Coordinates of C-alpha atoms and ligand atoms in Angstrom, one line a residue:
M1 CA -9.8 91.7 37.2
K2 CA -7.3 92.5 39.9
S3 CA -4.0 94.2 39.2
N4 CA -3.2 95.3 35.6
C5 CA -2.6 91.8 34.5
P6 CA -5.2 90.8 31.8
Y7 CA -4.8 87.2 32.8
Y8 CA -4.8 87.7 36.5
L9 CA -6.6 84.4 37.4
A10 CA -4.2 82.4 35.2
S11 CA -1.2 84.1 36.6
R12 CA 1.3 83.0 39.3
E13 CA 0.6 86.4 40.9
S14 CA -2.9 85.2 41.8
K15 CA -1.9 81.6 42.7
K16 CA 1.6 80.5 43.6
E17 CA 1.0 76.7 43.6
N18 CA 0.6 74.7 40.4
T19 CA -2.9 73.9 39.3
V20 CA -3.3 70.1 39.2
I21 CA -6.0 68.6 36.9
Q22 CA -6.9 65.0 37.5
V23 CA -8.5 63.0 34.7
G24 CA -9.1 59.4 35.4
D25 CA -5.8 58.0 36.7
V26 CA -3.6 60.7 35.3
S27 CA -2.8 64.2 36.6
F28 CA -1.6 67.3 34.8
G29 CA 0.6 69.7 36.8
D30 CA 1.6 67.6 39.8
G31 CA 5.1 66.8 38.5
S32 CA 4.1 63.6 36.7
F33 CA 4.2 63.4 32.9
V34 CA 1.1 62.6 30.8
Y35 CA 1.3 61.0 27.4
I36 CA -1.7 61.8 25.2
A37 CA -1.7 59.7 22.0
G38 CA -4.0 58.8 19.2
P39 CA -4.8 59.6 15.6
C40 CA -5.3 63.1 14.2
A41 CA -8.8 61.9 13.2
V42 CA -11.0 59.0 14.1
E43 CA -11.5 57.2 10.8
S44 CA -13.3 54.0 11.6
Q45 CA -14.1 51.7 14.5
E46 CA -11.3 49.3 13.6
Q47 CA -8.8 52.1 13.4
I48 CA -9.5 53.8 16.7
M49 CA -9.9 50.4 18.5
E50 CA -6.5 49.2 17.3
I51 CA -4.7 52.5 18.1
A52 CA -6.4 52.7 21.5
R53 CA -5.3 49.1 22.3
Q54 CA -1.7 49.8 21.3
V55 CA -1.2 53.2 22.9
K56 CA -2.8 52.1 26.1
E57 CA -0.5 49.1 26.2
A58 CA 2.5 51.3 25.5
G59 CA 1.6 53.5 28.5
A60 CA -0.4 56.4 27.2
G61 CA -2.6 58.1 29.8
V62 CA -5.1 59.8 27.5
L63 CA -6.5 58.8 24.0
R64 CA -6.9 61.5 21.5
G65 CA -8.9 61.5 18.3
G66 CA -10.5 64.3 16.2
A67 CA -14.1 64.1 15.1
F68 CA -14.8 67.6 14.1
K69 CA -11.7 68.6 12.2
P70 CA -11.0 72.2 11.4
R71 CA -9.0 71.5 8.2
T72 CA -7.2 74.3 6.3
S73 CA -8.9 73.2 3.1
P74 CA -12.7 72.6 2.9
Y75 CA -11.9 69.8 0.4
D76 CA -9.9 67.8 3.0
F77 CA -11.4 65.1 5.2
Q78 CA -13.5 66.9 7.8
G79 CA -13.8 64.1 10.3
L80 CA -16.7 61.7 11.2
G81 CA -18.4 64.3 13.4
A82 CA -20.8 62.9 16.0
S83 CA -20.2 59.3 15.0
G84 CA -16.4 59.9 15.4
L85 CA -17.0 61.0 19.0
R86 CA -19.1 57.9 19.7
L87 CA -16.3 55.7 18.3
L88 CA -13.7 57.5 20.4
A89 CA -15.7 57.2 23.6
E90 CA -16.3 53.5 22.9
A91 CA -12.6 52.8 22.3
A92 CA -11.7 54.8 25.4
R93 CA -14.2 52.8 27.5
A94 CA -13.0 49.5 26.1
F95 CA -9.4 50.2 27.2
N96 CA -10.2 52.2 30.3
I97 CA -8.4 55.4 29.2
P98 CA -9.7 58.9 29.3
S99 CA -10.3 60.7 26.0
V100 CA -9.8 64.1 24.4
S101 CA -11.3 65.6 21.3
E102 CA -11.5 69.0 19.7
I103 CA -14.7 71.0 19.9
V104 CA -15.3 73.7 17.3
D105 CA -18.8 74.9 18.2
A106 CA -20.4 75.3 21.6
R107 CA -23.7 74.1 20.2
D108 CA -22.0 70.6 19.9
L109 CA -21.3 70.3 23.6
G110 CA -24.1 67.8 24.1
L111 CA -22.3 65.4 21.8
Y112 CA -19.2 65.4 24.0
A113 CA -21.0 63.9 27.1
E114 CA -18.7 60.8 27.0
I115 CA -15.5 62.7 26.2
D116 CA -13.3 63.6 29.2
I117 CA -11.2 66.6 28.0
L118 CA -12.4 69.2 25.5
Q119 CA -9.8 70.5 23.1
V120 CA -9.8 74.0 21.7
G121 CA -7.7 74.1 18.5
A122 CA -5.2 76.7 17.5
R123 CA -7.7 78.2 15.0
N124 CA -10.2 78.8 17.8
M125 CA -7.9 80.0 20.6
Q126 CA -9.5 83.5 20.2
N127 CA -13.0 82.3 19.7
Y128 CA -14.2 84.0 22.8
S129 CA -17.8 82.8 22.7
L130 CA -16.6 79.2 22.5
L131 CA -14.1 79.9 25.4
K132 CA -16.9 81.4 27.6
S133 CA -19.2 78.4 26.9
L134 CA -16.4 76.0 27.9
G135 CA -15.9 78.1 31.0
E136 CA -19.5 77.5 32.0
Q137 CA -19.1 73.7 32.1
K138 CA -16.8 71.6 34.3
K139 CA -14.7 69.4 32.0
P140 CA -11.0 70.2 31.7
V141 CA -10.1 72.2 28.6
L142 CA -7.0 71.6 26.5
L143 CA -6.2 75.1 25.1
K144 CA -3.9 75.1 22.1
R145 CA -1.8 78.1 21.3
A146 CA -2.9 80.0 18.2
M147 CA -0.5 80.1 15.2
S148 CA 0.9 83.6 16.1
A149 CA -0.3 84.2 19.6
S150 CA 2.0 85.8 22.2
Y151 CA 2.2 84.2 25.7
S152 CA -0.1 86.9 27.1
E153 CA -2.7 86.5 24.4
W154 CA -2.7 82.8 25.0
L155 CA -3.0 83.2 28.8
T156 CA -5.7 85.8 28.3
S157 CA -7.7 83.2 26.3
A158 CA -7.3 80.8 29.3
E159 CA -8.6 83.7 31.4
Y160 CA -11.8 83.7 29.5
I161 CA -12.4 80.1 30.5
I162 CA -11.3 80.5 34.1
S163 CA -13.3 83.7 34.7
S164 CA -16.4 82.0 33.3
G165 CA -16.1 79.5 36.1
N166 CA -13.8 76.6 34.9
P167 CA -10.3 76.7 36.5
N168 CA -9.3 73.4 34.7
V169 CA -7.2 74.6 31.7
I170 CA -4.3 72.7 30.3
L171 CA -2.2 74.7 27.9
C172 CA -0.7 73.1 24.8
E173 CA 2.2 74.5 22.8
R174 CA 1.8 73.3 19.2
G175 CA 4.2 75.5 17.2
I176 CA 4.0 78.9 15.8
R177 CA 4.4 80.2 12.2
M178 CA 7.9 80.1 10.8
P179 CA 9.3 82.0 7.8
G180 CA 10.1 79.1 5.5
P181 CA 8.7 76.1 3.7
E182 CA 10.7 73.3 5.4
L183 CA 8.6 72.7 8.5
R184 CA 4.9 73.1 9.2
N185 CA 5.6 75.2 12.3
T186 CA 8.3 76.2 14.8
L187 CA 7.9 74.4 18.1
D188 CA 8.5 77.0 20.7
L189 CA 10.1 75.1 23.6
A190 CA 10.9 78.3 25.5
A191 CA 7.2 78.5 26.1
I192 CA 7.5 75.7 28.7
P193 CA 9.7 77.5 31.3
Y194 CA 8.3 80.9 30.4
I195 CA 4.7 79.8 30.9
H196 CA 5.6 78.1 34.1
R197 CA 7.0 81.4 35.2
L198 CA 3.9 83.4 34.2
S199 CA 1.2 80.9 35.1
H200 CA 0.2 78.1 37.5
L201 CA -1.5 76.2 34.7
P202 CA 0.0 72.9 33.3
I203 CA 1.6 73.1 29.9
I204 CA 2.0 70.2 27.5
V205 CA 3.6 70.0 24.1
D206 CA 2.4 68.8 20.7
P207 CA 5.5 68.1 18.6
S208 CA 3.3 66.5 15.8
H209 CA 1.7 69.8 14.7
G210 CA 4.7 71.6 16.0
T211 CA 6.9 70.3 13.3
G212 CA 4.6 68.5 10.7
D213 CA 7.4 65.9 10.4
S214 CA 7.2 62.4 12.0
G215 CA 11.0 62.2 12.1
L216 CA 11.2 65.1 14.4
V217 CA 8.5 64.0 16.9
A218 CA 10.8 61.9 19.1
P219 CA 13.7 64.3 19.4
L220 CA 11.4 67.2 20.2
S221 CA 9.4 65.1 22.7
K222 CA 12.7 64.5 24.6
A223 CA 13.5 68.2 24.5
A224 CA 10.0 69.0 25.8
A225 CA 10.4 66.6 28.7
A226 CA 13.9 68.0 29.5
A227 CA 12.3 71.5 29.5
M228 CA 9.8 70.4 32.2
A229 CA 6.6 70.1 30.2
D230 CA 3.7 68.4 32.0
G231 CA 3.1 66.0 29.1
L232 CA 3.0 65.4 25.4
M233 CA 0.3 65.1 22.8
I234 CA 1.4 62.9 20.0
E235 CA -0.4 61.9 16.8
V236 CA -0.2 58.1 16.4
H237 CA -1.7 56.1 13.6
D238 CA -1.6 52.3 12.9
N239 CA -0.7 53.1 9.3
P240 CA 0.5 56.7 8.9
Q241 CA 0.9 56.3 5.1
E242 CA -2.9 55.7 4.8
A243 CA -4.0 58.3 7.3
L244 CA -6.9 60.5 6.2
S245 CA -5.3 63.5 7.9
D246 CA -1.8 64.5 9.1
G247 CA -0.1 61.3 8.0
M248 CA 3.2 63.1 7.4
Q249 CA 3.5 64.0 11.1
S250 CA 2.0 60.8 12.5
I251 CA 4.2 58.1 14.0
D252 CA 3.1 54.4 14.2
C253 CA 2.4 52.5 17.4
T254 CA 5.9 50.9 17.6
E255 CA 7.5 54.3 17.2
F256 CA 5.3 55.6 20.0
R257 CA 6.4 52.8 22.2
N258 CA 10.1 53.6 21.5
L259 CA 9.5 57.3 22.0
K260 CA 8.0 56.7 25.4
T261 CA 10.9 54.5 26.4
Q262 CA 13.3 57.3 25.5
V263 CA 11.3 60.1 27.1
D264 CA 10.9 58.1 30.3
K265 CA 14.7 57.9 30.4
I266 CA 15.0 61.7 30.2
L267 CA 12.4 62.0 33.0
E268 CA 14.3 59.6 35.2
V269 CA 17.4 61.7 34.9
L270 CA 15.4 64.8 35.9
Ligands
PEP301 C1 -5.3 68.7 16.3 O1 -4.8 68.5 17.4 O2 -5.8 67.8 15.7 C2 -5.2 70.0 15.6 C3 -6.0 70.4 14.6 O3 -4.3 70.8 16.2 P1 -4.1 72.4 16.0 O4 -5.3 73.0 16.5 O5 -2.9 72.6 16.9 O6 -3.7 72.7 14.6
MN302 MN1 -3.7 66.7 13.2

């Protein structure tokens, strides 16, 4: 570590120019805007194939889908595990779109051979042994902010990955705890310009977990684009009412298409 900054390698101090992370045809951090879309969890082959088809057609650049789900309750759907990853990879291949899925245990790394981006969830942002393991491999890591993490704690988690050998870290703001029952989280949009100031890493926004409310996803997506985020991660389901996880915050494929049209207009103005 140089200087007194605990996240020196992640800081603007160490590197002035933005880090650009290329995945398939899309790039994070080069001034373009990446849409990551897909279900909270892969539920079946039909479900992920249908959603992949629709979001790709609508212009998504990356397909998401959880297979190992860190659910708050042990009685909730935990994901399809290894077979969920296989279904996600198959759908991504079928529609020629890169994929992202959350990894919760470094021992599972071998199962992610066909997945392009490894996601670290909010609950694991400070799982330092997981972060070190992801730093010792080459795939880009999507690092979500923990529920109550400060910017420096978040960037110091990125530092674990970078200092272990992997510079390809994409930050994802997904909301922090709020004092009240109305919304699941408070989406901290100040994080976008502030992280751009502190760090050269790309930052995207997840308004789905950030609010927990499908009706708020489009307006906050527009706000995130206006605040110069490098992209969005949106939970999209072909039938949100029947989703096995996070249906309340999931939008359907038509809503995703409309959202993208609106956000693209904001991007044009900028
Ligand atoms: C997710 O993206 O599916 C997820 C579990 O998000 P978070 O870690 O932000 O809660
Ligand atoms: Mn979810």
